[in-house]
Short mmCIF file of C-alpha atoms and ligand atoms in Angstrom, two decimals:
data_model
loop_
_atom_site.label_atom_id
_atom_site.label_comp_id
_atom_site.label_asym_id
_atom_site.label_seq_id
_atom_site.Cartn_x
_atom_site.Cartn_y
_atom_site.Cartn_z
CA MET A 265 -17.77 -10.07 17.29
CA LYS A 266 -14.49 -8.43 15.76
CA ARG A 267 -11.32 -8.59 17.36
CA GLN A 268 -10.18 -5.60 18.47
CA ARG A 269 -6.84 -4.26 19.07
CA ILE A 270 -6.71 -2.71 22.33
CA LEU A 271 -4.04 -0.94 24.60
CA VAL A 272 -3.47 -0.85 28.06
CA THR A 273 -1.37 1.75 29.74
CA GLY A 274 -0.58 1.02 33.60
CA GLY A 275 -1.01 -2.98 31.69
CA ALA A 276 1.33 -4.90 34.00
CA GLY A 277 0.26 -3.27 37.14
CA PHE A 278 -3.01 -4.34 39.82
CA ILE A 279 -6.32 -3.66 37.74
CA GLY A 280 -4.24 -3.17 34.41
CA SER A 281 -2.93 -7.27 34.77
CA HIS A 282 -6.17 -8.41 35.40
CA LEU A 283 -7.90 -6.29 32.82
CA CYS A 284 -5.51 -7.83 30.08
CA GLU A 285 -6.80 -10.75 31.26
CA LYS A 286 -10.02 -10.08 30.88
CA LEU A 287 -9.89 -9.09 27.20
CA LEU A 288 -7.98 -11.62 26.08
CA GLU A 289 -10.19 -13.99 27.75
CA ASN A 290 -12.64 -11.99 25.58
CA GLY A 291 -11.04 -12.65 21.82
CA ASN A 292 -8.66 -9.49 21.71
CA ASP A 293 -5.83 -8.75 20.75
CA VAL A 294 -3.74 -6.73 24.23
CA VAL A 295 -0.95 -4.34 23.99
CA CYS A 296 0.55 -3.95 27.64
CA MET A 297 2.18 -0.53 27.75
CA ASP A 298 3.94 -0.36 31.20
CA ASN A 299 7.24 1.15 32.19
CA LEU A 300 7.09 -1.38 35.44
CA PHE A 301 7.27 1.46 38.10
CA THR A 302 4.55 -0.29 40.69
CA GLY A 303 3.69 -3.13 37.84
CA ARG A 304 5.38 -6.68 37.80
CA LYS A 305 5.73 -9.09 34.59
CA ASP A 306 4.98 -11.56 37.33
CA ASN A 307 1.39 -9.96 37.43
CA ILE A 308 1.27 -11.00 33.42
CA ARG A 309 3.41 -13.95 32.62
CA HIS A 310 0.83 -16.07 32.58
CA LEU A 311 -0.27 -13.98 29.43
CA MET A 312 3.34 -14.64 27.57
CA ASP A 313 2.98 -17.09 25.92
CA ASN A 314 -0.75 -15.90 23.93
CA PRO A 315 0.21 -14.86 20.58
CA TYR A 316 -2.51 -11.87 20.91
CA PHE A 317 -0.39 -10.31 23.78
CA GLU A 318 2.61 -8.41 23.69
CA PHE A 319 4.02 -6.64 26.37
CA ILE A 320 5.53 -3.45 25.69
CA ARG A 321 8.20 -1.82 28.72
CA GLN A 322 7.33 2.10 28.13
CA ASP A 323 7.30 5.32 29.29
CA VAL A 324 4.24 6.69 28.61
CA LEU A 325 5.70 10.23 28.79
CA GLU A 326 7.42 8.68 25.38
CA ASP A 327 5.58 8.65 22.26
CA VAL A 328 2.96 6.14 22.20
CA TYR A 329 2.60 4.65 18.63
CA VAL A 330 0.36 1.78 18.22
CA GLU A 331 -2.02 0.95 15.53
CA CYS A 332 -5.42 0.22 17.88
CA ASP A 333 -8.92 0.32 18.24
CA GLN A 334 -9.58 1.27 22.05
CA ILE A 335 -6.97 2.37 24.31
CA TYR A 336 -7.41 2.21 28.68
CA ASN A 337 -4.80 5.25 29.92
CA LEU A 338 -4.33 3.56 33.12
CA ALA A 339 -0.98 4.58 33.16
CA CYS A 340 0.28 6.38 36.89
CA PRO A 341 1.22 4.76 40.75
CA ALA A 342 -2.05 4.58 42.45
CA SER A 343 -1.06 4.45 46.05
CA PRO A 344 0.16 7.32 48.22
CA ILE A 345 3.60 5.65 48.86
CA HIS A 346 4.32 5.38 45.09
CA TYR A 347 2.65 8.47 43.70
CA GLN A 348 4.15 10.44 46.61
CA TYR A 349 7.39 8.74 45.82
CA ASP A 350 8.69 11.12 42.69
CA PRO A 351 6.11 13.48 42.53
CA ILE A 352 6.57 15.85 39.72
CA LYS A 353 6.96 12.29 37.75
CA THR A 354 3.28 11.60 39.47
CA GLY A 355 1.89 14.78 37.57
CA LYS A 356 3.32 14.16 34.20
CA THR A 357 2.41 10.54 33.80
CA SER A 358 -1.30 11.49 34.06
CA VAL A 359 -1.20 14.90 32.31
CA ILE A 360 1.81 13.72 29.00
CA GLY A 361 0.69 10.06 29.58
CA ALA A 362 -3.51 11.99 28.60
CA LEU A 363 -1.77 13.79 25.57
CA HIS A 364 0.09 10.85 24.79
CA THR A 365 -3.15 8.63 24.55
CA LEU A 366 -5.39 11.08 23.19
CA GLY A 367 -3.23 11.90 20.72
CA LEU A 368 -3.03 8.48 19.64
CA ALA A 369 -6.84 7.80 20.01
CA LYS A 370 -7.43 10.88 17.49
CA ARG A 371 -4.91 10.15 14.75
CA CYS A 372 -6.39 5.87 15.11
CA ASN A 373 -9.85 7.35 15.60
CA ALA A 374 -9.20 5.17 18.25
CA ARG A 375 -11.96 4.66 21.50
CA ILE A 376 -10.60 5.81 24.88
CA LEU A 377 -10.98 5.38 28.46
CA GLN A 378 -9.19 7.39 30.87
CA ALA A 379 -9.12 5.46 34.72
CA SER A 380 -9.32 8.62 36.49
CA THR A 381 -10.15 8.39 40.52
CA SER A 382 -12.23 9.34 43.42
CA GLU A 383 -9.08 11.69 44.65
CA VAL A 384 -10.62 13.73 41.99
CA TYR A 385 -13.59 14.89 45.00
CA GLY A 386 -10.43 15.08 47.34
CA ASP A 387 -11.48 15.28 50.81
CA PRO A 388 -15.54 16.23 49.98
CA GLN A 389 -17.86 17.54 51.52
CA VAL A 390 -20.87 15.99 49.99
CA HIS A 391 -21.10 12.75 50.93
CA PRO A 392 -21.60 10.33 49.16
CA GLN A 393 -20.01 11.63 46.41
CA PRO A 394 -22.32 12.21 42.85
CA GLU A 395 -20.14 12.35 39.80
CA THR A 396 -21.76 16.00 39.24
CA TYR A 397 -19.77 17.14 42.84
CA PHE A 398 -16.74 19.41 41.70
CA GLY A 399 -14.60 18.48 44.79
CA SER A 400 -12.89 19.85 47.44
CA VAL A 401 -8.89 19.21 46.34
CA ASN A 402 -6.34 20.93 48.18
CA PRO A 403 -3.79 22.67 44.54
CA ASN A 404 -0.25 22.28 46.80
CA GLY A 405 -0.36 19.39 49.01
CA VAL A 406 1.56 16.37 48.91
CA ARG A 407 -1.50 14.69 47.64
CA SER A 408 -2.01 17.36 44.52
CA CYS A 409 0.79 15.89 42.08
CA TYR A 410 -2.16 12.58 41.80
CA ASP A 411 -5.40 14.58 42.47
CA GLU A 412 -4.53 17.54 40.05
CA GLY A 413 -3.05 15.51 37.75
CA LYS A 414 -5.92 13.11 37.36
CA ARG A 415 -8.47 15.88 37.41
CA MET A 416 -6.06 17.86 34.54
CA ALA A 417 -5.88 14.32 32.52
CA GLU A 418 -10.05 14.66 33.10
CA THR A 419 -9.99 18.44 31.34
CA LEU A 420 -8.02 17.20 28.62
CA PHE A 421 -10.56 14.18 28.00
CA PHE A 422 -12.75 16.16 27.50
CA ASP A 423 -11.66 19.22 26.16
CA TYR A 424 -10.18 15.91 23.19
CA TYR A 425 -13.86 15.26 23.00
CA ARG A 426 -15.15 18.47 22.56
CA GLN A 427 -12.51 19.88 19.97
CA HIS A 428 -11.53 17.06 18.10
CA GLY A 429 -14.59 14.40 18.38
CA VAL A 430 -12.71 12.04 20.10
CA ASP A 431 -14.46 8.84 21.77
CA ILE A 432 -14.02 9.48 25.30
CA LYS A 433 -14.91 7.73 28.49
CA VAL A 434 -14.10 8.66 31.47
CA ILE A 435 -14.40 6.35 34.57
CA ARG A 436 -14.13 7.34 38.30
CA ILE A 437 -12.45 4.19 40.16
CA PHE A 438 -13.24 4.41 43.76
CA ASN A 439 -10.67 2.09 46.61
CA THR A 440 -10.05 -0.95 44.25
CA TYR A 441 -8.73 -4.24 46.10
CA GLY A 442 -7.62 -7.87 45.75
CA SER A 443 -4.65 -10.34 43.96
CA ARG A 444 -1.89 -8.79 42.22
CA MET A 445 -1.48 -6.02 44.53
CA ARG A 446 2.26 -5.58 45.61
CA CYS A 447 3.20 -6.88 49.40
CA ASP A 448 4.83 -3.45 49.84
CA ASP A 449 1.70 -1.26 48.02
CA GLY A 450 1.22 0.58 50.84
CA ARG A 451 -3.07 0.95 50.30
CA VAL A 452 -4.71 0.04 53.22
CA VAL A 453 -5.66 -3.16 52.39
CA SER A 454 -2.89 -4.97 51.79
CA ASN A 455 -0.57 -3.54 54.40
CA PHE A 456 -3.56 -4.92 56.67
CA ILE A 457 -3.86 -8.29 55.13
CA VAL A 458 -0.01 -9.07 55.27
CA GLN A 459 0.28 -7.40 58.62
CA ALA A 460 -2.22 -9.72 60.00
CA LEU A 461 -0.96 -12.80 57.78
CA LYS A 462 2.97 -12.31 59.93
CA ASN A 463 0.86 -11.36 62.99
CA GLU A 464 2.35 -8.19 63.16
CA ASP A 465 0.67 -4.57 64.30
CA ILE A 466 -1.87 -2.87 61.94
CA THR A 467 -1.39 0.31 61.58
CA ILE A 468 -3.96 2.61 61.68
CA TYR A 469 -3.12 5.91 60.67
CA GLY A 470 -5.41 9.19 62.53
CA ASP A 471 -8.27 7.35 64.80
CA GLY A 472 -9.16 5.15 62.52
CA MET A 473 -12.62 6.42 62.23
CA GLN A 474 -12.43 7.68 58.20
CA THR A 475 -13.68 6.05 55.67
CA ARG A 476 -13.93 4.33 52.62
CA SER A 477 -15.84 2.09 50.33
CA PHE A 478 -13.76 -0.90 48.82
CA CYS A 479 -14.55 -2.73 45.27
CA HIS A 480 -13.42 -6.16 44.20
CA VAL A 481 -11.01 -5.72 41.50
CA GLU A 482 -13.71 -8.29 39.62
CA ASP A 483 -16.41 -6.25 40.17
CA LEU A 484 -14.72 -3.00 38.99
CA VAL A 485 -12.99 -4.58 35.97
CA LYS A 486 -16.92 -5.73 34.60
CA GLY A 487 -17.48 -2.00 35.22
CA MET A 488 -15.04 -1.24 32.89
CA LEU A 489 -15.54 -3.07 29.97
CA LEU A 490 -19.09 -2.46 30.30
CA MET A 491 -18.09 1.52 29.85
CA MET A 492 -15.85 0.96 27.38
CA ASP A 493 -18.77 -0.91 25.15
CA SER A 494 -21.59 1.73 26.63
CA ARG A 495 -23.20 3.90 23.68
CA ASN A 496 -21.85 6.29 21.82
CA GLY A 497 -22.06 9.52 23.26
CA PHE A 498 -22.35 8.42 26.69
CA THR A 499 -18.56 10.12 28.21
CA GLY A 500 -18.75 9.61 31.30
CA PRO A 501 -17.49 10.79 33.98
CA VAL A 502 -19.22 7.97 35.92
CA ASN A 503 -18.46 6.25 39.51
CA LEU A 504 -17.36 2.79 39.60
CA GLY A 505 -17.02 2.14 43.05
CA ASN A 506 -18.91 -0.33 46.52
CA PRO A 507 -21.12 1.60 47.81
CA GLU A 508 -20.65 -0.06 51.28
CA GLU A 509 -18.54 2.08 53.58
CA PHE A 510 -17.38 1.44 56.51
CA THR A 511 -14.26 3.04 58.91
CA MET A 512 -10.41 1.76 58.85
CA LEU A 513 -10.87 0.50 62.36
CA GLU A 514 -14.04 -1.68 60.95
CA LEU A 515 -11.65 -2.47 58.21
CA ALA A 516 -8.96 -3.65 60.56
CA GLU A 517 -11.24 -5.91 63.04
CA ARG A 518 -12.30 -7.91 60.06
CA VAL A 519 -9.45 -8.86 58.32
CA ILE A 520 -7.75 -9.59 62.19
CA ARG A 521 -10.88 -11.88 62.64
CA LEU A 522 -10.57 -13.67 58.97
CA THR A 523 -7.24 -14.07 59.42
CA GLY A 524 -7.10 -15.81 62.89
CA SER A 525 -4.50 -13.53 62.85
CA HIS A 526 -3.00 -12.29 66.67
CA SER A 527 -1.85 -8.77 65.81
CA LYS A 528 -2.18 -5.92 67.85
CA ILE A 529 -3.77 -2.67 66.93
CA ARG A 530 -0.82 0.54 66.52
CA TYR A 531 -2.11 3.91 66.07
CA MET A 532 0.09 6.01 63.57
CA PRO A 533 0.11 9.51 62.59
CA LEU A 534 -2.94 10.40 59.98
CA PRO A 535 -0.90 11.33 56.29
CA LYS A 536 -1.35 15.03 55.91
CA ASP A 537 -4.95 15.51 53.42
CA ASP A 538 -6.24 12.29 53.87
CA PRO A 539 -10.13 12.42 53.35
CA LYS A 540 -12.12 11.68 56.04
CA GLN A 541 -14.38 10.09 54.53
CA ARG A 542 -15.29 8.14 50.80
CA LYS A 543 -18.30 6.25 49.22
CA PRO A 544 -19.93 6.65 45.46
CA ASP A 545 -23.11 7.40 44.66
CA ILE A 546 -23.34 4.90 41.69
CA HIS A 547 -27.09 5.88 40.54
CA LEU A 548 -25.67 6.47 37.20
CA ALA A 549 -23.26 3.40 36.63
CA LYS A 550 -26.31 1.46 37.78
CA LYS A 551 -28.42 3.31 34.88
CA GLU A 552 -26.21 3.66 32.12
CA LEU A 553 -24.06 0.46 32.71
CA GLY A 554 -26.59 -1.64 34.54
CA TRP A 555 -23.68 -2.31 36.37
CA GLN A 556 -23.11 -2.57 40.53
CA PRO A 557 -20.82 -4.50 42.31
CA GLU A 558 -21.91 -8.29 43.39
CA ILE A 559 -18.90 -9.05 46.08
CA SER A 560 -18.98 -8.15 49.34
CA LEU A 561 -16.12 -6.86 51.05
CA GLU A 562 -16.09 -10.07 53.23
CA GLU A 563 -16.04 -12.33 50.02
CA GLY A 564 -13.77 -10.00 48.38
CA LEU A 565 -11.22 -10.31 51.87
CA LYS A 566 -11.44 -13.87 51.77
CA LYS A 567 -10.36 -14.18 47.72
CA THR A 568 -7.77 -11.81 48.52
CA ILE A 569 -6.52 -13.24 52.24
CA ASP A 570 -6.22 -16.28 50.12
CA TYR A 571 -3.92 -14.59 47.73
CA PHE A 572 -1.90 -12.71 50.36
CA GLN A 573 -1.00 -15.90 52.05
CA LYS A 574 0.88 -17.88 48.60
CA VAL A 575 2.29 -14.88 48.35
CA VAL A 576 3.74 -13.92 51.55
CA PHE A 577 4.62 -17.83 52.44
CA ASP A 578 5.62 -18.80 49.06
P1 LIG B 753 -1.04 -0.20 40.05
O1 LIG B 753 0.50 1.04 40.49
O2 LIG B 753 -0.85 -1.30 40.42
O3 LIG B 753 -1.01 0.60 38.41
C1 LIG B 753 0.06 1.59 37.81
C2 LIG B 753 0.34 0.95 36.53
O4 LIG B 753 1.08 1.62 35.91
C3 LIG B 753 1.61 0.35 37.17
O5 LIG B 753 1.56 -1.27 36.01
C4 LIG B 753 3.03 1.27 36.83
O6 LIG B 753 4.24 0.55 36.54
C5 LIG B 753 2.48 1.52 35.53
N1 LIG B 753 2.73 3.10 36.05
C6 LIG B 753 2.80 4.11 36.44
N2 LIG B 753 3.87 5.41 35.86
C7 LIG B 753 3.80 5.02 33.77
C8 LIG B 753 4.42 6.01 33.26
N3 LIG B 753 5.04 6.94 33.68
N4 LIG B 753 4.67 5.28 31.95
C9 LIG B 753 4.09 3.40 31.92
N5 LIG B 753 3.49 3.07 33.15
C10 LIG B 753 3.87 3.69 34.23
O7 LIG B 753 -2.19 0.65 40.56
P2 LIG B 753 -3.54 0.27 39.89
O8 LIG B 753 -4.45 0.19 41.43
O9 LIG B 753 -3.43 -0.71 39.37
O10 LIG B 753 -3.89 1.40 39.60
C11 LIG B 753 -4.48 1.80 38.09
C12 LIG B 753 -4.90 2.74 37.42
O11 LIG B 753 -5.84 3.19 38.29
C13 LIG B 753 -4.22 3.82 37.86
O12 LIG B 753 -4.29 4.69 37.04
C14 LIG B 753 -5.08 4.76 38.98
O13 LIG B 753 -4.78 5.92 39.29
C15 LIG B 753 -6.62 3.97 38.58
N6 LIG B 753 -6.93 4.01 40.39
C16 LIG B 753 -6.68 3.13 41.06
C17 LIG B 753 -7.70 2.81 42.45
C18 LIG B 753 -7.68 1.73 43.02
O14 LIG B 753 -8.24 1.67 44.50
N7 LIG B 753 -6.86 0.68 42.61
C19 LIG B 753 -8.51 4.20 42.19
C20 LIG B 753 -8.61 4.85 41.63
C21 LIG B 753 -8.44 4.65 40.55
N1 LIG B 754 -4.16 3.63 56.13
C1 LIG B 754 -4.23 3.21 57.35
N2 LIG B 754 -2.90 2.24 57.75
C2 LIG B 754 -2.63 1.75 56.75
C3 LIG B 754 -2.71 2.48 55.50
C4 LIG B 754 -3.29 3.43 55.49
O1 LIG B 754 -5.15 4.11 58.16
O2 LIG B 754 -1.60 0.68 56.69
C5 LIG B 754 -5.42 4.42 55.77
C6 LIG B 754 -4.83 5.74 55.36
O3 LIG B 754 -4.63 6.74 56.28
C7 LIG B 754 -6.59 6.27 54.78
C8 LIG B 754 -7.19 4.65 54.57
O4 LIG B 754 -6.54 3.81 55.13
O5 LIG B 754 -7.46 7.17 55.34
C9 LIG B 754 -6.99 4.21 52.42
O6 LIG B 754 -5.71 5.04 52.94
P1 LIG B 754 -5.41 4.45 51.05
O7 LIG B 754 -3.38 4.06 50.98
O8 LIG B 754 -5.66 2.28 51.19
O9 LIG B 754 -6.01 5.48 50.05
P2 LIG B 754 -6.31 6.62 49.74
O10 LIG B 754 -6.13 7.57 51.23
O11 LIG B 754 -5.97 6.83 49.09
O12 LIG B 754 -7.62 6.45 49.69
#
């Protein structure tokens, strides 16, 4: 197969670094562009000696000039505490980042994949969520910078497709976890594991009865590659996530059991607009990509706990 020149924006982040690694393994030439807001050089340090890997420290708000055949657009903080740190910048990153990478795709005739999110469904009134559901999103709340930014990015992707014939692919990622999440990432899986390993209180927001469905990063990256290589004309949006659904209380109990921790559960206030339930309908991904997750929560948590054990105690 011809070596593809591939740009990954947000490539030094949690998902991006796993994606870069896999793309290199498959014999591609990878350019990772990241401003290191939430990403880290440590996530890609092991790739730096590979002559087919390049890191560019750049913000997607600046013009992007990289000759390439494919683009994965992942640049955007994903954890609520990080995307709410500077919400105006988050909105800009989603929208201007989409414009810059779509402009590049148009000029280079490159195929471009957008990392959209289950957040486009907001606090969903339909359960599980199929791609045909338009969502229930607060347009001016604390999560809107991310949710509406990602919705606008999807709009731009489909407008570039309709207006300029750009070869787009849109995936909606549901809660994904695994190694290389930051200890201070703030999302639930890393929070609970780090707290359990340190025997600190496990912080459950609200009553813990809200649900999420957790996909291991290795499964997700397989789905991303299949989507990028899917037949011409299949644009998505397609949900990528694990349909096994858990309450946050169940997750906490499982993490405590798997780590053998002495942590106690501490209930804290529920953040505003926190979705009550979330679970992907993945029929479309199965049909179009032949994809479904293979790693159970139990197995994925064990791998992730092994990773954090090294990070927390080293
Ligand atoms: P992450 O925060 O680890 O990665 C995001 C990366 O983008 C970081 O390396 C960060 O430094 C970089 N970045 C942020 N703003 C930038 C900018 N203006 N210019 C250049 N780089 C910038 O988060 P992640 O979980 O790896 O998420 C990656 C992508 O997947 C994001 O677009 C996110 O919205 C999407 N996503 C993730 C999940 C999930 O559960 N992990 C769910 C839905 C969607
Ligand atoms: N959550 C929690 N304790 C934490 C972090 C998160 O109970 O320490 C809850 C949060 O309120 C939400 C769920 O876990 O209901 C998932 O939160 P996360 O930030 O991981 O992702 P998102 O809300 O974007 O799905």
